[in-house]
Tab-separated table of C-alpha atoms and ligand atoms in Angstrom:
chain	number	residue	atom	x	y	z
R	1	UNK	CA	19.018	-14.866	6.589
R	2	UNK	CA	19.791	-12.786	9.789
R	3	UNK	CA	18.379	-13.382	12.901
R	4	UNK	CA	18.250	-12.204	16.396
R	5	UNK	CA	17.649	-13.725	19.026
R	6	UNK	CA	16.581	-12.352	22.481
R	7	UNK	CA	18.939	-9.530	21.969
R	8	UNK	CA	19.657	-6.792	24.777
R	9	UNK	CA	21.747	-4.088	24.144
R	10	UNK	CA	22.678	-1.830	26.955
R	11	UNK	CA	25.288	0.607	26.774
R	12	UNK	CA	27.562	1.555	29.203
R	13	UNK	CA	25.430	4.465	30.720
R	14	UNK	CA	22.736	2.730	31.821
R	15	UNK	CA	20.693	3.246	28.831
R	16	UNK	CA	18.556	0.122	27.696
R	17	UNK	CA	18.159	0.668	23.683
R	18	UNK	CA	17.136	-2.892	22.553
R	19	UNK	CA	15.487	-4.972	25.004
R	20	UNK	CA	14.738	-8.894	23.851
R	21	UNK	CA	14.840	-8.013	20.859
R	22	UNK	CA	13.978	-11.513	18.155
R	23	UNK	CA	13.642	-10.860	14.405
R	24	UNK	CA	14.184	-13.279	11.535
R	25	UNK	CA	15.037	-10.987	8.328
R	26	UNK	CA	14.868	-12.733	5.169
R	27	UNK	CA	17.647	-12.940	2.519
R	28	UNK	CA	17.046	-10.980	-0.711
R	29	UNK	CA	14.140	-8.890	0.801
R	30	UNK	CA	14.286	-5.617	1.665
R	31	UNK	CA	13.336	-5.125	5.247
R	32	UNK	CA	12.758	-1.826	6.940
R	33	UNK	CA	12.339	-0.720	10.592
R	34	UNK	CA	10.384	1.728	11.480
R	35	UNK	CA	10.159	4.273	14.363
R	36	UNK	CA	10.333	7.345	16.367
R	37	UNK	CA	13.959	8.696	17.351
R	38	UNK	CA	14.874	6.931	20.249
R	39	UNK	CA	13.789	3.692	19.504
R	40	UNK	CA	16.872	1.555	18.693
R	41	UNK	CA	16.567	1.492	15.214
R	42	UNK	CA	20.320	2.402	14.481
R	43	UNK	CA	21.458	0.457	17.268
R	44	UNK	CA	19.625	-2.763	16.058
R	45	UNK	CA	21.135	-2.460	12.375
R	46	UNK	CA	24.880	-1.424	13.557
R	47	UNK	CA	24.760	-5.030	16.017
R	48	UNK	CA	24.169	-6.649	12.481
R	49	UNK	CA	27.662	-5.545	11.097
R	50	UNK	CA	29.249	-5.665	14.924
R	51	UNK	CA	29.817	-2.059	15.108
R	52	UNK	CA	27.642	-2.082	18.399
R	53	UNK	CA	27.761	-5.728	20.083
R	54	UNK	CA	24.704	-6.934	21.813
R	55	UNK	CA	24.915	-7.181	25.951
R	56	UNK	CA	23.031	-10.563	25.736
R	57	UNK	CA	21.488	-12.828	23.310
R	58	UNK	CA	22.627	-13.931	19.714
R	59	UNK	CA	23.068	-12.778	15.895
R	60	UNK	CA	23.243	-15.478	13.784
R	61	UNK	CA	24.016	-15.271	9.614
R	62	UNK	CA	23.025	-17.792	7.309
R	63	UNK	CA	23.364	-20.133	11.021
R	64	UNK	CA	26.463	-18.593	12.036
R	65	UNK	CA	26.670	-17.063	15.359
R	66	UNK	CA	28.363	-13.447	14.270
R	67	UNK	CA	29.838	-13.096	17.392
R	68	UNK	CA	32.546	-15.641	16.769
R	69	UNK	CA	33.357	-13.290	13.792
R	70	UNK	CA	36.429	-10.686	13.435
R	71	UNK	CA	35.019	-7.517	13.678
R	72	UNK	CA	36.627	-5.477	11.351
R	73	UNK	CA	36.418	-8.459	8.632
R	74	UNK	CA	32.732	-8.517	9.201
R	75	UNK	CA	32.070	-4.499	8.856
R	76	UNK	CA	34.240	-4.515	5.556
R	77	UNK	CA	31.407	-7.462	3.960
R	78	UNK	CA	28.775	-5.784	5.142
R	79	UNK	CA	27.545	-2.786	3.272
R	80	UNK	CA	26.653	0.114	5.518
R	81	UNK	CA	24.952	3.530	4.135
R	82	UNK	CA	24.413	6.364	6.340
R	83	UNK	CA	22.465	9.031	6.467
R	84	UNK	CA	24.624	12.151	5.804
R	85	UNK	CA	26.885	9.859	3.314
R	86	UNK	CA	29.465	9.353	5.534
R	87	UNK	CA	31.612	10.922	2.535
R	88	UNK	CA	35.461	11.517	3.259
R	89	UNK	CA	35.399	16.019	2.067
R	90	UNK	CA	39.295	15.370	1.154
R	91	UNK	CA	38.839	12.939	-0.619
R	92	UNK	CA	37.373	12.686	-4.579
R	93	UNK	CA	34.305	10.634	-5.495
R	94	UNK	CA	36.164	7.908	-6.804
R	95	UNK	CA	38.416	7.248	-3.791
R	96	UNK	CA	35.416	7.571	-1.539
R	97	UNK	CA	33.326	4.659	-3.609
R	98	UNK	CA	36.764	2.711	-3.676
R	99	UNK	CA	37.540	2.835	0.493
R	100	UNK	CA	36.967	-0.632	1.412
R	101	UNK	CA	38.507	-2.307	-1.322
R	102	UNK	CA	41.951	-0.312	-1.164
R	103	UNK	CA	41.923	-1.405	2.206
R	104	UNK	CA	41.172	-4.572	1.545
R	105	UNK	CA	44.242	-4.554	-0.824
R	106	UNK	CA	42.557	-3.856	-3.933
R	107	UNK	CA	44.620	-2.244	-6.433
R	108	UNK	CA	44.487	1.780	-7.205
R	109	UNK	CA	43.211	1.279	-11.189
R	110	UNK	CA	41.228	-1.709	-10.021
R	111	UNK	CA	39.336	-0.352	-7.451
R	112	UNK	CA	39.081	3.185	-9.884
R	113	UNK	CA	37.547	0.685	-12.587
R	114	UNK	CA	35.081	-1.149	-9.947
R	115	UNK	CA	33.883	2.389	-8.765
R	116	UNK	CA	33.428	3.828	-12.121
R	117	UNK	CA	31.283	1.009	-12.789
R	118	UNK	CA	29.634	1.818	-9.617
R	119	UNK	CA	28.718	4.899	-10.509
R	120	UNK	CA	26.705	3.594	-13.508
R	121	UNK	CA	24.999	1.313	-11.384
R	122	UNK	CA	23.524	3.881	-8.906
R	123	UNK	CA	23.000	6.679	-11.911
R	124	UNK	CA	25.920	9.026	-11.443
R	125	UNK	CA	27.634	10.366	-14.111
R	126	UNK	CA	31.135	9.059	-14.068
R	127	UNK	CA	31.748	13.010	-14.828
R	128	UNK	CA	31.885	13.153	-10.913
R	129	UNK	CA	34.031	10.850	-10.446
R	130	UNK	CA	37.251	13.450	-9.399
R	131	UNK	CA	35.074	16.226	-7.947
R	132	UNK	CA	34.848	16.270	-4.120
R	133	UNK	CA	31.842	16.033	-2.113
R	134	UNK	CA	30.874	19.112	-1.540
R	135	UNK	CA	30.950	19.880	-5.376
R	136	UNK	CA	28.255	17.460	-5.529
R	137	UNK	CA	23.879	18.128	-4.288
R	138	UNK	CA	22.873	16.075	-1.427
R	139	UNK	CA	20.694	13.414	-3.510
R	140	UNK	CA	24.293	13.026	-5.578
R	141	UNK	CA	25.966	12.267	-2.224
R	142	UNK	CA	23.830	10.030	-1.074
R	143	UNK	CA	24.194	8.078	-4.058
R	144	UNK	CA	28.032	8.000	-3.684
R	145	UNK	CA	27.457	6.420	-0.720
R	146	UNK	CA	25.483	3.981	-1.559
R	147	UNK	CA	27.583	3.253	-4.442
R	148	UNK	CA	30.480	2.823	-1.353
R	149	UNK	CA	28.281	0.440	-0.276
R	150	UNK	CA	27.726	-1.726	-2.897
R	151	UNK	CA	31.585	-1.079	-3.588
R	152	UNK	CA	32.359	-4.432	-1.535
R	153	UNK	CA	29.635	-6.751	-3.570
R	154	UNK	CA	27.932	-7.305	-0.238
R	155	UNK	CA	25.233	-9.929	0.460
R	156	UNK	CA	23.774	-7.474	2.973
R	157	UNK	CA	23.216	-3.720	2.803
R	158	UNK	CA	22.571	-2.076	5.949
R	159	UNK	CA	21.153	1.647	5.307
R	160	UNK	CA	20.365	4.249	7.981
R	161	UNK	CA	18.011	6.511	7.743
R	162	UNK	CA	20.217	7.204	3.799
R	163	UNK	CA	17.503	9.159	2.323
R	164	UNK	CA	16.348	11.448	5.054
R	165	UNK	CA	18.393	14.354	4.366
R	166	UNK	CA	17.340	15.387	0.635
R	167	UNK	CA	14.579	16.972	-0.506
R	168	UNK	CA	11.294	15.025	-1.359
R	169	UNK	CA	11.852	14.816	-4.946
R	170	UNK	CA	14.935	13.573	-5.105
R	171	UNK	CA	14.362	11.329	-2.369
R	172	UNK	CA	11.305	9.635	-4.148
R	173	UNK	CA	14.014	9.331	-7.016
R	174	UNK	CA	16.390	7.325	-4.605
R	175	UNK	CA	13.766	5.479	-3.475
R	176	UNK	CA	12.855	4.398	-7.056
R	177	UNK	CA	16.370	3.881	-7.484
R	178	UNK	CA	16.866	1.484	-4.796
R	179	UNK	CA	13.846	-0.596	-5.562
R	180	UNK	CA	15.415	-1.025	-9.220
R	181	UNK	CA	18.793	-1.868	-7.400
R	182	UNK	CA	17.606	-4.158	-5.152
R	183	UNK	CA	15.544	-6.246	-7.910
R	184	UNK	CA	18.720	-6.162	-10.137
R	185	UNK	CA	21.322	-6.920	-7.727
R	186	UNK	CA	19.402	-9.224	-5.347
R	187	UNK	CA	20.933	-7.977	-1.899
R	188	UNK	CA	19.031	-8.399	1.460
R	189	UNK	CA	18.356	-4.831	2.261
R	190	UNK	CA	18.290	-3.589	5.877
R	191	UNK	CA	16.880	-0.349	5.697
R	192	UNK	CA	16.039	2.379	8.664
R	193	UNK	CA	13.732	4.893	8.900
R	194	UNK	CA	11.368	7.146	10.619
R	195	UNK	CA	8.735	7.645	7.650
R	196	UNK	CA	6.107	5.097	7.475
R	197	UNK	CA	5.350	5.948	3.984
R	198	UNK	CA	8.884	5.298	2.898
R	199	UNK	CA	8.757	1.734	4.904
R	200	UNK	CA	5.480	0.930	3.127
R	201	UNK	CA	7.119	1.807	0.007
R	202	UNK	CA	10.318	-0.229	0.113
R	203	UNK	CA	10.086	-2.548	2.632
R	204	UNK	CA	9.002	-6.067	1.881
R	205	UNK	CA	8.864	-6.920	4.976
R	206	UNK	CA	8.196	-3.584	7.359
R	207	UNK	CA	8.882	-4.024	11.544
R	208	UNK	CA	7.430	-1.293	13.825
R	209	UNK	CA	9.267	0.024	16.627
R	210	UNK	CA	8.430	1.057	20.106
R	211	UNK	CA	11.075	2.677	22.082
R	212	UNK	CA	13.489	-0.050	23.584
R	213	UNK	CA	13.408	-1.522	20.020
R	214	UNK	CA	10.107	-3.446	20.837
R	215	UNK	CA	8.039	-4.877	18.007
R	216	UNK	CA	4.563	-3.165	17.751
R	217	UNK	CA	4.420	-5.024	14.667
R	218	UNK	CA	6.009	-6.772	11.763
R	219	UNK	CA	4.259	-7.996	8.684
R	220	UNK	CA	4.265	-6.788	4.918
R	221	UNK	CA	2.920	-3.871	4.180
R	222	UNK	CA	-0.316	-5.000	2.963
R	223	UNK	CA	-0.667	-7.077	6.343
R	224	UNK	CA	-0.009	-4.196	8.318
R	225	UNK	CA	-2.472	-1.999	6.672
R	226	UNK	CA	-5.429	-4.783	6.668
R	227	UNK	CA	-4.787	-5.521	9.969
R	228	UNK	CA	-3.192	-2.766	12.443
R	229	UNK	CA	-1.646	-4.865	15.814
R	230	UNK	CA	-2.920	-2.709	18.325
R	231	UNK	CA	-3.954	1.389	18.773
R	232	UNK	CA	0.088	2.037	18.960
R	233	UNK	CA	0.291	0.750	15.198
R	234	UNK	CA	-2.868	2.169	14.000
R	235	UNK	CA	-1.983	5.707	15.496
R	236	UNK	CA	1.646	5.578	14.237
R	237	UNK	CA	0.238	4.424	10.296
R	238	UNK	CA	-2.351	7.692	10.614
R	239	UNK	CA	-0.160	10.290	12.859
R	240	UNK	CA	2.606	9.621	9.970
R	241	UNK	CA	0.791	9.849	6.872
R	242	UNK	CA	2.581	12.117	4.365
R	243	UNK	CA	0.862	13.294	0.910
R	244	UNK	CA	1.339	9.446	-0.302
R	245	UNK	CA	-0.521	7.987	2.644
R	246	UNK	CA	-1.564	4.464	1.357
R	247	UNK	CA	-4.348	2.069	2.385
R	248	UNK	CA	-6.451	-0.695	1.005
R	249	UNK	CA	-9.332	-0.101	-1.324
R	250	UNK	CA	-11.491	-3.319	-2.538
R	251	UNK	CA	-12.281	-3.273	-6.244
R	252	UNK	CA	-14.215	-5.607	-8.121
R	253	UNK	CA	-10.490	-7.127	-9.611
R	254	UNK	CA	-9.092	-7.990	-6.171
R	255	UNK	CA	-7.572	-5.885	-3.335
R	256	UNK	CA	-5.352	-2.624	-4.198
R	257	UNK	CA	-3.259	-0.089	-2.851
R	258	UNK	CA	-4.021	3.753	-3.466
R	259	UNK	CA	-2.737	6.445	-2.069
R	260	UNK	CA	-4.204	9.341	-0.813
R	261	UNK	CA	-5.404	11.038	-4.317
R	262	UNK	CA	-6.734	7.767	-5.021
R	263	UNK	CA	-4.151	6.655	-7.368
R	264	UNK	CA	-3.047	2.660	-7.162
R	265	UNK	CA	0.464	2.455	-6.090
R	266	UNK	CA	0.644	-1.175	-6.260
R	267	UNK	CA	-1.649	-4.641	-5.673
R	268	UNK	CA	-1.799	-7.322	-2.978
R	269	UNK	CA	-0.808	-10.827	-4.001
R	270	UNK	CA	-3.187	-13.378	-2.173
R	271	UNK	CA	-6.129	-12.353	-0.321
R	272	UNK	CA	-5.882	-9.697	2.714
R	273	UNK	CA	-4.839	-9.867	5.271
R	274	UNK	CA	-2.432	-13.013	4.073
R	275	UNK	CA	-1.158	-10.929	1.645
R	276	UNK	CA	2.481	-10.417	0.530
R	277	UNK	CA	1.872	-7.508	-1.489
R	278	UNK	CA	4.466	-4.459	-1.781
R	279	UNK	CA	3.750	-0.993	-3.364
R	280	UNK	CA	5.468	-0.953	-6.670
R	281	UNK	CA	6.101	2.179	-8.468
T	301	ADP	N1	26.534	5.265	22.453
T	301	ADP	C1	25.433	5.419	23.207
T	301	ADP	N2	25.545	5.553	24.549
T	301	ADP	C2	24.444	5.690	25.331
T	301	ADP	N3	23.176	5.704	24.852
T	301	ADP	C3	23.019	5.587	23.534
T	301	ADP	C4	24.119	5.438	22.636
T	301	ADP	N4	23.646	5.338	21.371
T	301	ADP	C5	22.306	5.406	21.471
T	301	ADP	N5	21.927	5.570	22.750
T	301	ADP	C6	20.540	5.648	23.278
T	301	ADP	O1	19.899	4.434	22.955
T	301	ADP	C7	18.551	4.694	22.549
T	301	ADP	C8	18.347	4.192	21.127
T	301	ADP	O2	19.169	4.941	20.262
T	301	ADP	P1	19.251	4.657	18.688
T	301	ADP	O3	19.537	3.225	18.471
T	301	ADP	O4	20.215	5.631	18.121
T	301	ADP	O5	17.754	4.980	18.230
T	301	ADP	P2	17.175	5.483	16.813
T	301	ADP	O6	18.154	5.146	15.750
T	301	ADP	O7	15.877	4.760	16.679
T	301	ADP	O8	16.968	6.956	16.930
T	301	ADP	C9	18.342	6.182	22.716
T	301	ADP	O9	17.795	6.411	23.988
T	301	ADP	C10	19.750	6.744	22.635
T	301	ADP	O10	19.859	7.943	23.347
T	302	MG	MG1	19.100	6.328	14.353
């Protein structure tokens, strides 16, 4: 479990990014924040591995205060996925997956071993493995990275905005991917983005964002659909609808949730708007 409490972050311009900021995010989940550019999403999940530290207030994990933590120990258990991949060009696939754990002391055919076995695990054909980065499409990067994430066996997987950059096909792939990974390998997913549809998709527990990382609302997704916090959350659910939108639709079985062509993507556990319900593909 992480969890913030009455965080502030401001940085040294003058610029207040996360104001009071109090979140419990539950192990094993995947939780996603949502909201426009600006908001403090990326500063909120970089506190979480200490790359930013707050100004005031706490970040506790598993009941330990993080801030008593090394630093640079803390980033290298932490996975962290970002949105352009973060890929070293110079250096091959393998070496990129294997970063953390050669510095970490890991040896060479080790680590070459663990990432090969990466590879499987995030559907890349270990064929890659010695071309470069730019040999590879974007939607193959990104999975490199996330593969470099996972190359650690981190509890916690921080991601940032990792899926924004590719095309919408092969993003709904990684998203399918990472819903598979996340059920298999049982990580607590902290996962940042802009598209409400994607949050509704992955997150099982989704927190929207004003600017000055202020919670408009948190709640599954099937909790935030029923039952919209304000006009600011209701606006931001419509205003960002892709082609997927979802919403609730009442059938004589129970509670569902279609998208926009009226096709279920997934059902509510427990009656609305209690439920704990998650889109599944
Ligand atoms: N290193 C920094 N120095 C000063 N201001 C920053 C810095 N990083 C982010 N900000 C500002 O903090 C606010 C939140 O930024 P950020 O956390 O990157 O939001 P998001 O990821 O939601 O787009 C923005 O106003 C941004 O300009
Ligand atoms: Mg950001």
């Amino acid at each position: 479990m992480i969890e913030f409490r009455s965080v502030t972050k401001q940085y040294p311009d003058g610029t207040r990014a996360v104001e009071d900021f109090s979140l419990v995010i539950p192990s094993r989940k995947t939780t996603v924040f949502v909201g426009s550019s600006g908001c403090g999403k990326t500063t909120i999940l970089r506190m979480i591995n200490r790359m930013v530290d707050p100004s005031s207030g706490s970040i506790q994990i598993d009941g330990k205060d993080i801030g008593g933590l090394e630093p640079v120990a803390l980033r290298r258990s932490i996975g962290y996925v970002m949105q352009n991949s973060g890929l070293l060009p110079h250096r091959k696939v393998v070496d990129n997956i294997a970063t953390v754990p050669l510095l970490k002391g890991v040896k060479k055919r080790e680590a070459r071993l663990q990432a090969l076995e990466l590879m499987d695990t995030v559907g890349l054909d270990r064929a890659f493995a010695d071309r470069y980065p730019s040999q590879l499409s974007g939607g193959q990067q990104q999975r490199v990275g996330v593969a470099r994430g996972l190359a650690v066996d981190p509890n916690i997987l921080l991601m940032d905005e990792p899926f924004g950059a590719v095309d919408p096909l092969v993003r709904s792939d990684l998203q399918e991917e990472l819903i598979r990974l996340q059920r298999d390998l049982d990580k607590t997913v902290v996962f940042v983005t802009h598209d409400i549809d994607e949050a509704f998709y992955l997150g099982d527990q989704v927190v929207i964002l004003k600017k000055g990382g202020h919670i408009a609302q948190v709640g599954s997704p099937a909790e935030i659909l029923a039952d919209p916090a304000d006009d600011f959350v209701a606006d931001f659910i419509g205003a960002n609808r892709g082609k997927r939108a979802l919403h609730i639709e009442e059938t004589a079985t129970g509670s569902i949730l279609v998208d926009d062509d009226g096709r279920p993507a997934g059902t509510l556990t427990g009656s609305v708007p209690a439920a704990g319900g998650r889109a599944q593909p």
